[in-house]
JSON list of C-alpha atoms in Angstrom, two decimals:
[
{"chain": "A", "resi": 79, "resn": "GLN", "atom": "CA", "xyz": [90.75, 119.25, 115.90]},
{"chain": "A", "resi": 80, "resn": "LEU", "atom": "CA", "xyz": [94.39, 119.00, 116.57]},
{"chain": "A", "resi": 81, "resn": "SER", "atom": "CA", "xyz": [95.26, 119.20, 112.92]},
{"chain": "A", "resi": 82, "resn": "SER", "atom": "CA", "xyz": [93.59, 122.73, 112.85]},
{"chain": "A", "resi": 83, "resn": "ILE", "atom": "CA", "xyz": [94.99, 124.50, 115.90]},
{"chain": "A", "resi": 84, "resn": "GLU", "atom": "CA", "xyz": [97.53, 127.41, 115.68]},
{"chain": "A", "resi": 85, "resn": "GLU", "atom": "CA", "xyz": [100.43, 125.60, 117.35]},
{"chain": "A", "resi": 86, "resn": "THR", "atom": "CA", "xyz": [102.65, 124.35, 114.31]},
{"chain": "A", "resi": 87, "resn": "ILE", "atom": "CA", "xyz": [104.32, 121.49, 116.16]},
{"chain": "A", "resi": 88, "resn": "VAL", "atom": "CA", "xyz": [100.99, 120.11, 117.48]},
{"chain": "A", "resi": 89, "resn": "ARG", "atom": "CA", "xyz": [99.53, 120.40, 114.02]},
{"chain": "A", "resi": 90, "resn": "ALA", "atom": "CA", "xyz": [102.64, 118.65, 112.29]},
{"chain": "A", "resi": 91, "resn": "LYS", "atom": "CA", "xyz": [102.29, 115.70, 114.93]},
{"chain": "A", "resi": 92, "resn": "ALA", "atom": "CA", "xyz": [98.61, 115.31, 114.36]},
{"chain": "A", "resi": 93, "resn": "VAL", "atom": "CA", "xyz": [99.17, 115.21, 110.56]},
{"chain": "A", "resi": 94, "resn": "ALA", "atom": "CA", "xyz": [101.88, 112.59, 110.85]},
{"chain": "A", "resi": 95, "resn": "SER", "atom": "CA", "xyz": [99.63, 110.56, 113.02]},
{"chain": "A", "resi": 96, "resn": "LEU", "atom": "CA", "xyz": [96.80, 110.82, 110.59]},
{"chain": "A", "resi": 97, "resn": "ASN", "atom": "CA", "xyz": [99.05, 109.80, 107.71]},
{"chain": "A", "resi": 98, "resn": "LYS", "atom": "CA", "xyz": [100.22, 106.76, 109.75]},
{"chain": "A", "resi": 99, "resn": "VAL", "atom": "CA", "xyz": [96.62, 105.72, 110.61]},
{"chain": "A", "resi": 100, "resn": "CYS", "atom": "CA", "xyz": [95.82, 105.99, 106.93]},
{"chain": "A", "resi": 101, "resn": "THR", "atom": "CA", "xyz": [98.47, 103.56, 105.91]},
{"chain": "A", "resi": 102, "resn": "GLU", "atom": "CA", "xyz": [96.90, 100.99, 108.40]},
{"chain": "A", "resi": 103, "resn": "MET", "atom": "CA", "xyz": [93.29, 101.67, 107.06]},
{"chain": "A", "resi": 104, "resn": "SER", "atom": "CA", "xyz": [91.65, 99.48, 104.57]},
{"chain": "A", "resi": 105, "resn": "ALA", "atom": "CA", "xyz": [90.78, 101.12, 101.20]},
{"chain": "A", "resi": 106, "resn": "GLU", "atom": "CA", "xyz": [87.05, 101.14, 102.16]},
{"chain": "A", "resi": 107, "resn": "ASP", "atom": "CA", "xyz": [87.75, 102.76, 105.55]},
{"chain": "A", "resi": 108, "resn": "VAL", "atom": "CA", "xyz": [89.92, 105.35, 103.80]},
{"chain": "A", "resi": 109, "resn": "GLN", "atom": "CA", "xyz": [87.14, 106.09, 101.21]},
{"chain": "A", "resi": 110, "resn": "GLU", "atom": "CA", "xyz": [84.52, 106.37, 104.00]},
{"chain": "A", "resi": 111, "resn": "HIS", "atom": "CA", "xyz": [86.38, 108.10, 106.68]},
{"chain": "A", "resi": 112, "resn": "PHE", "atom": "CA", "xyz": [89.74, 109.51, 105.84]},
{"chain": "A", "resi": 113, "resn": "ILE", "atom": "CA", "xyz": [88.93, 111.14, 102.42]},
{"chain": "A", "resi": 114, "resn": "PRO", "atom": "CA", "xyz": [85.90, 112.99, 103.85]},
{"chain": "A", "resi": 115, "resn": "LEU", "atom": "CA", "xyz": [88.34, 114.17, 106.67]},
{"chain": "A", "resi": 116, "resn": "VAL", "atom": "CA", "xyz": [90.94, 115.51, 104.17]},
{"chain": "A", "resi": 117, "resn": "MET", "atom": "CA", "xyz": [88.23, 117.21, 102.16]},
{"chain": "A", "resi": 118, "resn": "LYS", "atom": "CA", "xyz": [86.78, 118.85, 105.38]},
{"chain": "A", "resi": 119, "resn": "LEU", "atom": "CA", "xyz": [90.25, 120.13, 106.22]},
{"chain": "A", "resi": 120, "resn": "ALA", "atom": "CA", "xyz": [90.88, 121.53, 102.72]},
{"chain": "A", "resi": 121, "resn": "GLU", "atom": "CA", "xyz": [87.83, 123.39, 102.97]},
{"chain": "A", "resi": 122, "resn": "GLY", "atom": "CA", "xyz": [88.32, 124.77, 106.35]},
{"chain": "A", "resi": 123, "resn": "GLU", "atom": "CA", "xyz": [87.73, 128.28, 107.21]},
{"chain": "A", "resi": 124, "resn": "TRP", "atom": "CA", "xyz": [91.00, 128.68, 109.01]},
{"chain": "A", "resi": 125, "resn": "PHE", "atom": "CA", "xyz": [94.16, 128.53, 106.97]},
{"chain": "A", "resi": 126, "resn": "THR", "atom": "CA", "xyz": [95.69, 126.08, 109.70]},
{"chain": "A", "resi": 127, "resn": "SER", "atom": "CA", "xyz": [93.37, 123.31, 108.65]},
{"chain": "A", "resi": 128, "resn": "ARG", "atom": "CA", "xyz": [94.08, 123.87, 104.95]},
{"chain": "A", "resi": 129, "resn": "VAL", "atom": "CA", "xyz": [97.87, 123.80, 105.76]},
{"chain": "A", "resi": 130, "resn": "SER", "atom": "CA", "xyz": [97.32, 120.29, 107.35]},
{"chain": "A", "resi": 131, "resn": "ALA", "atom": "CA", "xyz": [95.31, 119.06, 104.59]},
{"chain": "A", "resi": 132, "resn": "CYS", "atom": "CA", "xyz": [97.97, 119.54, 102.08]},
{"chain": "A", "resi": 133, "resn": "SER", "atom": "CA", "xyz": [100.36, 116.73, 103.71]},
{"chain": "A", "resi": 134, "resn": "LEU", "atom": "CA", "xyz": [97.22, 114.23, 103.73]},
{"chain": "A", "resi": 135, "resn": "PHE", "atom": "CA", "xyz": [96.46, 114.05, 100.07]},
{"chain": "A", "resi": 136, "resn": "ALA", "atom": "CA", "xyz": [99.10, 111.67, 98.97]},
{"chain": "A", "resi": 137, "resn": "ASN", "atom": "CA", "xyz": [97.94, 108.84, 101.14]},
{"chain": "A", "resi": 138, "resn": "ALA", "atom": "CA", "xyz": [94.32, 109.64, 100.68]},
{"chain": "A", "resi": 139, "resn": "TYR", "atom": "CA", "xyz": [94.78, 109.40, 96.93]},
{"chain": "A", "resi": 140, "resn": "LYS", "atom": "CA", "xyz": [96.52, 105.97, 97.03]},
{"chain": "A", "resi": 141, "resn": "SER", "atom": "CA", "xyz": [93.30, 104.30, 98.30]},
{"chain": "A", "resi": 142, "resn": "ALA", "atom": "CA", "xyz": [90.81, 106.42, 96.61]},
{"chain": "A", "resi": 143, "resn": "GLN", "atom": "CA", "xyz": [88.35, 104.97, 94.42]},
{"chain": "A", "resi": 144, "resn": "GLY", "atom": "CA", "xyz": [86.27, 106.43, 91.43]},
{"chain": "A", "resi": 145, "resn": "ASP", "atom": "CA", "xyz": [85.13, 110.08, 91.59]},
{"chain": "A", "resi": 146, "resn": "SER", "atom": "CA", "xyz": [87.17, 110.65, 95.01]},
{"chain": "A", "resi": 147, "resn": "LYS", "atom": "CA", "xyz": [90.44, 110.68, 93.07]},
{"chain": "A", "resi": 148, "resn": "ALA", "atom": "CA", "xyz": [89.21, 113.49, 90.89]},
{"chain": "A", "resi": 149, "resn": "GLN", "atom": "CA", "xyz": [87.88, 115.35, 93.84]},
{"chain": "A", "resi": 150, "resn": "LEU", "atom": "CA", "xyz": [91.19, 115.13, 95.85]},
{"chain": "A", "resi": 151, "resn": "VAL", "atom": "CA", "xyz": [93.00, 116.35, 92.84]},
{"chain": "A", "resi": 152, "resn": "GLN", "atom": "CA", "xyz": [90.72, 119.29, 92.38]},
{"chain": "A", "resi": 153, "resn": "HIS", "atom": "CA", "xyz": [90.95, 120.13, 96.08]},
{"chain": "A", "resi": 154, "resn": "PHE", "atom": "CA", "xyz": [94.69, 120.17, 95.95]},
{"chain": "A", "resi": 155, "resn": "GLY", "atom": "CA", "xyz": [94.60, 122.51, 92.96]},
{"chain": "A", "resi": 156, "resn": "LYS", "atom": "CA", "xyz": [92.63, 124.97, 95.06]},
{"chain": "A", "resi": 157, "resn": "LEU", "atom": "CA", "xyz": [94.97, 124.83, 97.78]},
{"chain": "A", "resi": 158, "resn": "CYS", "atom": "CA", "xyz": [97.77, 125.53, 95.27]},
{"chain": "A", "resi": 159, "resn": "GLY", "atom": "CA", "xyz": [95.88, 128.70, 94.61]},
{"chain": "A", "resi": 160, "resn": "ASP", "atom": "CA", "xyz": [94.71, 129.55, 97.94]},
{"chain": "A", "resi": 161, "resn": "GLU", "atom": "CA", "xyz": [94.64, 133.20, 99.03]},
{"chain": "A", "resi": 162, "resn": "THR", "atom": "CA", "xyz": [96.88, 132.60, 102.04]},
{"chain": "A", "resi": 163, "resn": "PRO", "atom": "CA", "xyz": [100.58, 132.28, 101.32]},
{"chain": "A", "resi": 164, "resn": "MET", "atom": "CA", "xyz": [101.19, 129.68, 104.13]},
{"chain": "A", "resi": 165, "resn": "VAL", "atom": "CA", "xyz": [98.62, 127.39, 102.53]},
{"chain": "A", "resi": 166, "resn": "ARG", "atom": "CA", "xyz": [100.38, 127.60, 99.11]},
{"chain": "A", "resi": 167, "resn": "ARG", "atom": "CA", "xyz": [103.75, 126.93, 100.82]},
{"chain": "A", "resi": 168, "resn": "ALA", "atom": "CA", "xyz": [102.36, 123.86, 102.43]},
{"chain": "A", "resi": 169, "resn": "ALA", "atom": "CA", "xyz": [101.07, 122.69, 98.96]},
{"chain": "A", "resi": 170, "resn": "ALA", "atom": "CA", "xyz": [104.45, 123.38, 97.34]},
{"chain": "A", "resi": 171, "resn": "LEU", "atom": "CA", "xyz": [106.15, 121.08, 100.14]},
{"chain": "A", "resi": 172, "resn": "SER", "atom": "CA", "xyz": [103.50, 118.43, 99.51]},
{"chain": "A", "resi": 173, "resn": "MET", "atom": "CA", "xyz": [103.52, 118.68, 95.59]},
{"chain": "A", "resi": 174, "resn": "VAL", "atom": "CA", "xyz": [106.12, 115.86, 94.97]},
{"chain": "A", "resi": 175, "resn": "ASP", "atom": "CA", "xyz": [104.72, 113.35, 97.42]},
{"chain": "A", "resi": 176, "resn": "PHE", "atom": "CA", "xyz": [101.06, 113.84, 95.96]},
{"chain": "A", "resi": 177, "resn": "ALA", "atom": "CA", "xyz": [102.50, 113.77, 92.48]},
{"chain": "A", "resi": 178, "resn": "LYS", "atom": "CA", "xyz": [104.08, 110.38, 93.06]},
{"chain": "A", "resi": 179, "resn": "ALA", "atom": "CA", "xyz": [100.77, 109.24, 94.21]},
{"chain": "A", "resi": 180, "resn": "VAL", "atom": "CA", "xyz": [98.64, 110.19, 91.36]},
{"chain": "A", "resi": 181, "resn": "ASP", "atom": "CA", "xyz": [98.00, 108.46, 87.96]},
{"chain": "A", "resi": 182, "resn": "HIS", "atom": "CA", "xyz": [100.53, 109.37, 85.19]},
{"chain": "A", "resi": 183, "resn": "GLY", "atom": "CA", "xyz": [97.55, 110.92, 83.12]},
{"chain": "A", "resi": 184, "resn": "VAL", "atom": "CA", "xyz": [96.68, 113.19, 86.05]},
{"chain": "A", "resi": 185, "resn": "LEU", "atom": "CA", "xyz": [100.29, 114.03, 86.60]},
{"chain": "A", "resi": 186, "resn": "VAL", "atom": "CA", "xyz": [100.76, 115.31, 83.08]},
{"chain": "A", "resi": 187, "resn": "SER", "atom": "CA", "xyz": [97.27, 116.96, 82.77]},
{"chain": "A", "resi": 188, "resn": "GLU", "atom": "CA", "xyz": [96.76, 118.51, 86.09]},
{"chain": "A", "resi": 189, "resn": "ILE", "atom": "CA", "xyz": [99.44, 118.35, 88.65]},
{"chain": "A", "resi": 190, "resn": "ARG", "atom": "CA", "xyz": [102.05, 119.70, 86.32]},
{"chain": "A", "resi": 191, "resn": "GLU", "atom": "CA", "xyz": [99.82, 122.76, 85.98]},
{"chain": "A", "resi": 192, "resn": "TYR", "atom": "CA", "xyz": [99.47, 123.22, 89.67]},
{"chain": "A", "resi": 193, "resn": "PHE", "atom": "CA", "xyz": [103.32, 123.04, 89.85]},
{"chain": "A", "resi": 194, "resn": "ASN", "atom": "CA", "xyz": [103.62, 125.76, 87.24]},
{"chain": "A", "resi": 195, "resn": "THR", "atom": "CA", "xyz": [101.15, 127.85, 89.28]},
{"chain": "A", "resi": 196, "resn": "LEU", "atom": "CA", "xyz": [103.38, 127.46, 92.36]},
{"chain": "A", "resi": 197, "resn": "THR", "atom": "CA", "xyz": [106.64, 128.13, 90.53]},
{"chain": "A", "resi": 198, "resn": "SER", "atom": "CA", "xyz": [105.14, 131.58, 89.24]},
{"chain": "A", "resi": 199, "resn": "ASP", "atom": "CA", "xyz": [103.61, 132.47, 92.49]},
{"chain": "A", "resi": 200, "resn": "ALA", "atom": "CA", "xyz": [103.78, 136.15, 93.64]},
{"chain": "A", "resi": 201, "resn": "GLN", "atom": "CA", "xyz": [105.38, 135.21, 96.80]},
{"chain": "A", "resi": 202, "resn": "ASP", "atom": "CA", "xyz": [109.15, 134.32, 96.60]},
{"chain": "A", "resi": 203, "resn": "SER", "atom": "CA", "xyz": [108.87, 131.76, 99.50]},
{"chain": "A", "resi": 204, "resn": "VAL", "atom": "CA", "xyz": [106.30, 129.81, 97.54]},
{"chain": "A", "resi": 205, "resn": "ARG", "atom": "CA", "xyz": [108.21, 129.79, 94.27]},
{"chain": "A", "resi": 206, "resn": "LEU", "atom": "CA", "xyz": [111.35, 128.72, 96.13]},
{"chain": "A", "resi": 207, "resn": "LEU", "atom": "CA", "xyz": [109.74, 125.89, 98.09]},
{"chain": "A", "resi": 208, "resn": "ALA", "atom": "CA", "xyz": [108.19, 124.51, 94.75]},
{"chain": "A", "resi": 209, "resn": "VAL", "atom": "CA", "xyz": [111.56, 124.43, 93.11]},
{"chain": "A", "resi": 210, "resn": "GLU", "atom": "CA", "xyz": [113.26, 123.09, 96.06]},
{"chain": "A", "resi": 211, "resn": "SER", "atom": "CA", "xyz": [110.70, 120.38, 96.73]},
{"chain": "A", "resi": 212, "resn": "CYS", "atom": "CA", "xyz": [111.16, 119.15, 93.11]},
{"chain": "A", "resi": 213, "resn": "SER", "atom": "CA", "xyz": [114.88, 119.55, 92.64]},
{"chain": "A", "resi": 214, "resn": "SER", "atom": "CA", "xyz": [115.83, 118.09, 96.00]},
{"chain": "A", "resi": 215, "resn": "SER", "atom": "CA", "xyz": [113.98, 114.86, 95.47]},
{"chain": "A", "resi": 216, "resn": "GLY", "atom": "CA", "xyz": [114.85, 114.93, 91.65]},
{"chain": "A", "resi": 217, "resn": "ALA", "atom": "CA", "xyz": [116.99, 111.78, 91.84]},
{"chain": "A", "resi": 218, "resn": "ALA", "atom": "CA", "xyz": [114.37, 109.80, 93.71]},
{"chain": "A", "resi": 219, "resn": "THR", "atom": "CA", "xyz": [111.42, 111.01, 91.48]},
{"chain": "A", "resi": 220, "resn": "GLY", "atom": "CA", "xyz": [112.94, 110.72, 88.19]},
{"chain": "A", "resi": 221, "resn": "PRO", "atom": "CA", "xyz": [109.68, 110.62, 86.03]},
{"chain": "A", "resi": 222, "resn": "VAL", "atom": "CA", "xyz": [107.85, 113.08, 88.24]},
{"chain": "A", "resi": 223, "resn": "THR", "atom": "CA", "xyz": [110.86, 115.55, 88.02]},
{"chain": "A", "resi": 224, "resn": "THR", "atom": "CA", "xyz": [111.19, 115.05, 84.18]},
{"chain": "A", "resi": 225, "resn": "THR", "atom": "CA", "xyz": [107.25, 115.50, 83.74]},
{"chain": "A", "resi": 226, "resn": "PHE", "atom": "CA", "xyz": [107.27, 118.81, 85.96]},
{"chain": "A", "resi": 227, "resn": "TRP", "atom": "CA", "xyz": [110.07, 120.23, 83.85]},
{"chain": "A", "resi": 228, "resn": "LYS", "atom": "CA", "xyz": [109.50, 118.89, 80.49]},
{"chain": "A", "resi": 229, "resn": "GLY", "atom": "CA", "xyz": [109.41, 121.96, 78.20]},
{"chain": "A", "resi": 230, "resn": "HIS", "atom": "CA", "xyz": [110.97, 124.50, 80.75]},
{"chain": "A", "resi": 231, "resn": "ASP", "atom": "CA", "xyz": [114.03, 126.38, 80.04]},
{"chain": "A", "resi": 232, "resn": "LEU", "atom": "CA", "xyz": [116.22, 126.00, 83.10]},
{"chain": "A", "resi": 233, "resn": "SER", "atom": "CA", "xyz": [117.85, 129.25, 82.06]},
{"chain": "A", "resi": 234, "resn": "SER", "atom": "CA", "xyz": [114.57, 131.04, 83.15]},
{"chain": "A", "resi": 235, "resn": "PHE", "atom": "CA", "xyz": [115.80, 130.57, 86.72]},
{"chain": "A", "resi": 236, "resn": "GLY", "atom": "CA", "xyz": [118.32, 133.43, 85.88]},
{"chain": "A", "resi": 237, "resn": "SER", "atom": "CA", "xyz": [115.54, 135.96, 85.53]},
{"chain": "A", "resi": 238, "resn": "SER", "atom": "CA", "xyz": [114.18, 134.89, 88.78]},
{"chain": "A", "resi": 239, "resn": "VAL", "atom": "CA", "xyz": [117.34, 135.48, 90.55]},
{"chain": "A", "resi": 240, "resn": "ALA", "atom": "CA", "xyz": [117.87, 138.78, 88.84]},
{"chain": "A", "resi": 241, "resn": "VAL", "atom": "CA", "xyz": [114.45, 140.02, 90.07]},
{"chain": "A", "resi": 242, "resn": "ILE", "atom": "CA", "xyz": [114.86, 138.76, 93.49]},
{"chain": "A", "resi": 243, "resn": "ASN", "atom": "CA", "xyz": [118.65, 139.80, 93.75]},
{"chain": "A", "resi": 244, "resn": "TRP", "atom": "CA", "xyz": [119.22, 138.31, 97.24]},
{"chain": "A", "resi": 245, "resn": "GLU", "atom": "CA", "xyz": [122.49, 136.56, 97.70]},
{"chain": "A", "resi": 246, "resn": "ARG", "atom": "CA", "xyz": [120.91, 133.42, 99.65]},
{"chain": "A", "resi": 247, "resn": "ILE", "atom": "CA", "xyz": [118.22, 132.90, 97.16]},
{"chain": "A", "resi": 248, "resn": "GLY", "atom": "CA", "xyz": [120.33, 133.30, 94.18]},
{"chain": "A", "resi": 249, "resn": "HIS", "atom": "CA", "xyz": [122.84, 130.83, 95.54]},
{"chain": "A", "resi": 250, "resn": "PHE", "atom": "CA", "xyz": [119.85, 128.48, 96.33]},
{"chain": "A", "resi": 251, "resn": "MET", "atom": "CA", "xyz": [118.61, 129.01, 92.67]},
{"chain": "A", "resi": 252, "resn": "HIS", "atom": "CA", "xyz": [121.98, 128.04, 91.27]},
{"chain": "A", "resi": 253, "resn": "VAL", "atom": "CA", "xyz": [122.07, 124.85, 93.37]},
{"chain": "A", "resi": 254, "resn": "ALA", "atom": "CA", "xyz": [118.47, 124.01, 92.45]},
{"chain": "A", "resi": 255, "resn": "LYS", "atom": "CA", "xyz": [119.19, 124.54, 88.87]},
{"chain": "A", "resi": 256, "resn": "ARG", "atom": "CA", "xyz": [122.14, 122.12, 88.92]},
{"chain": "A", "resi": 257, "resn": "GLN", "atom": "CA", "xyz": [120.19, 119.44, 90.94]},
{"chain": "A", "resi": 258, "resn": "LEU", "atom": "CA", "xyz": [117.39, 119.74, 88.25]},
{"chain": "A", "resi": 259, "resn": "ALA", "atom": "CA", "xyz": [119.67, 119.54, 85.25]},
{"chain": "A", "resi": 260, "resn": "SER", "atom": "CA", "xyz": [121.44, 116.31, 86.56]},
{"chain": "A", "resi": 261, "resn": "ALA", "atom": "CA", "xyz": [117.81, 114.89, 87.35]},
{"chain": "A", "resi": 262, "resn": "ILE", "atom": "CA", "xyz": [116.41, 115.48, 83.88]},
{"chain": "A", "resi": 263, "resn": "LEU", "atom": "CA", "xyz": [119.01, 116.12, 81.27]},
{"chain": "A", "resi": 264, "resn": "PRO", "atom": "CA", "xyz": [121.04, 113.29, 79.63]},
{"chain": "A", "resi": 265, "resn": "GLU", "atom": "CA", "xyz": [124.22, 112.33, 81.35]},
{"chain": "A", "resi": 266, "resn": "GLY", "atom": "CA", "xyz": [127.09, 114.41, 80.30]},
{"chain": "A", "resi": 267, "resn": "SER", "atom": "CA", "xyz": [124.90, 117.17, 78.76]},
{"chain": "A", "resi": 268, "resn": "GLY", "atom": "CA", "xyz": [124.42, 119.16, 82.05]},
{"chain": "A", "resi": 269, "resn": "PRO", "atom": "CA", "xyz": [127.10, 121.82, 81.68]},
{"chain": "A", "resi": 270, "resn": "THR", "atom": "CA", "xyz": [126.04, 122.86, 78.26]},
{"chain": "A", "resi": 271, "resn": "TYR", "atom": "CA", "xyz": [122.57, 123.58, 79.51]},
{"chain": "A", "resi": 272, "resn": "ILE", "atom": "CA", "xyz": [123.30, 125.17, 82.77]}
]
């Protein structure tokens, strides 16, 4: 219940506690108790429960077995396209952690598509959080970052900045582009691409 209430600080503490408990649970207990909880939160009527669910997927997936893995990926995908911007922002913030937890085949075939959905979201804040989440952790998530951005033209960030045309966001996009380039491009080739 605490992970579904409106008070943001209480919700965040509840989610942190749930994640900590999950790491101490056996795989069987995660399968039997934790994963159903994540699914229930992800399908909650109120956006607050769906926001909380986003941060629980990574730990749930690590101990998931069989069909539960596919169900978790599917539910996370639904949250990436949720009607409420707050949920999509939470999904964007949780994207890299979840991507690091999933199998590589899932990362390439499905998670990357969810990432593409978030980076083309109608809400500026969702797009920026998705890019920031990936770019700020680029050095630590090498393969994840490379998979997300493979085939993307980093110069496309320029069009995003032109459309938004806000000084703060324009500066952020410039910094993010440089971080991404240093994470995924061969050493020494960055300046020619950005």
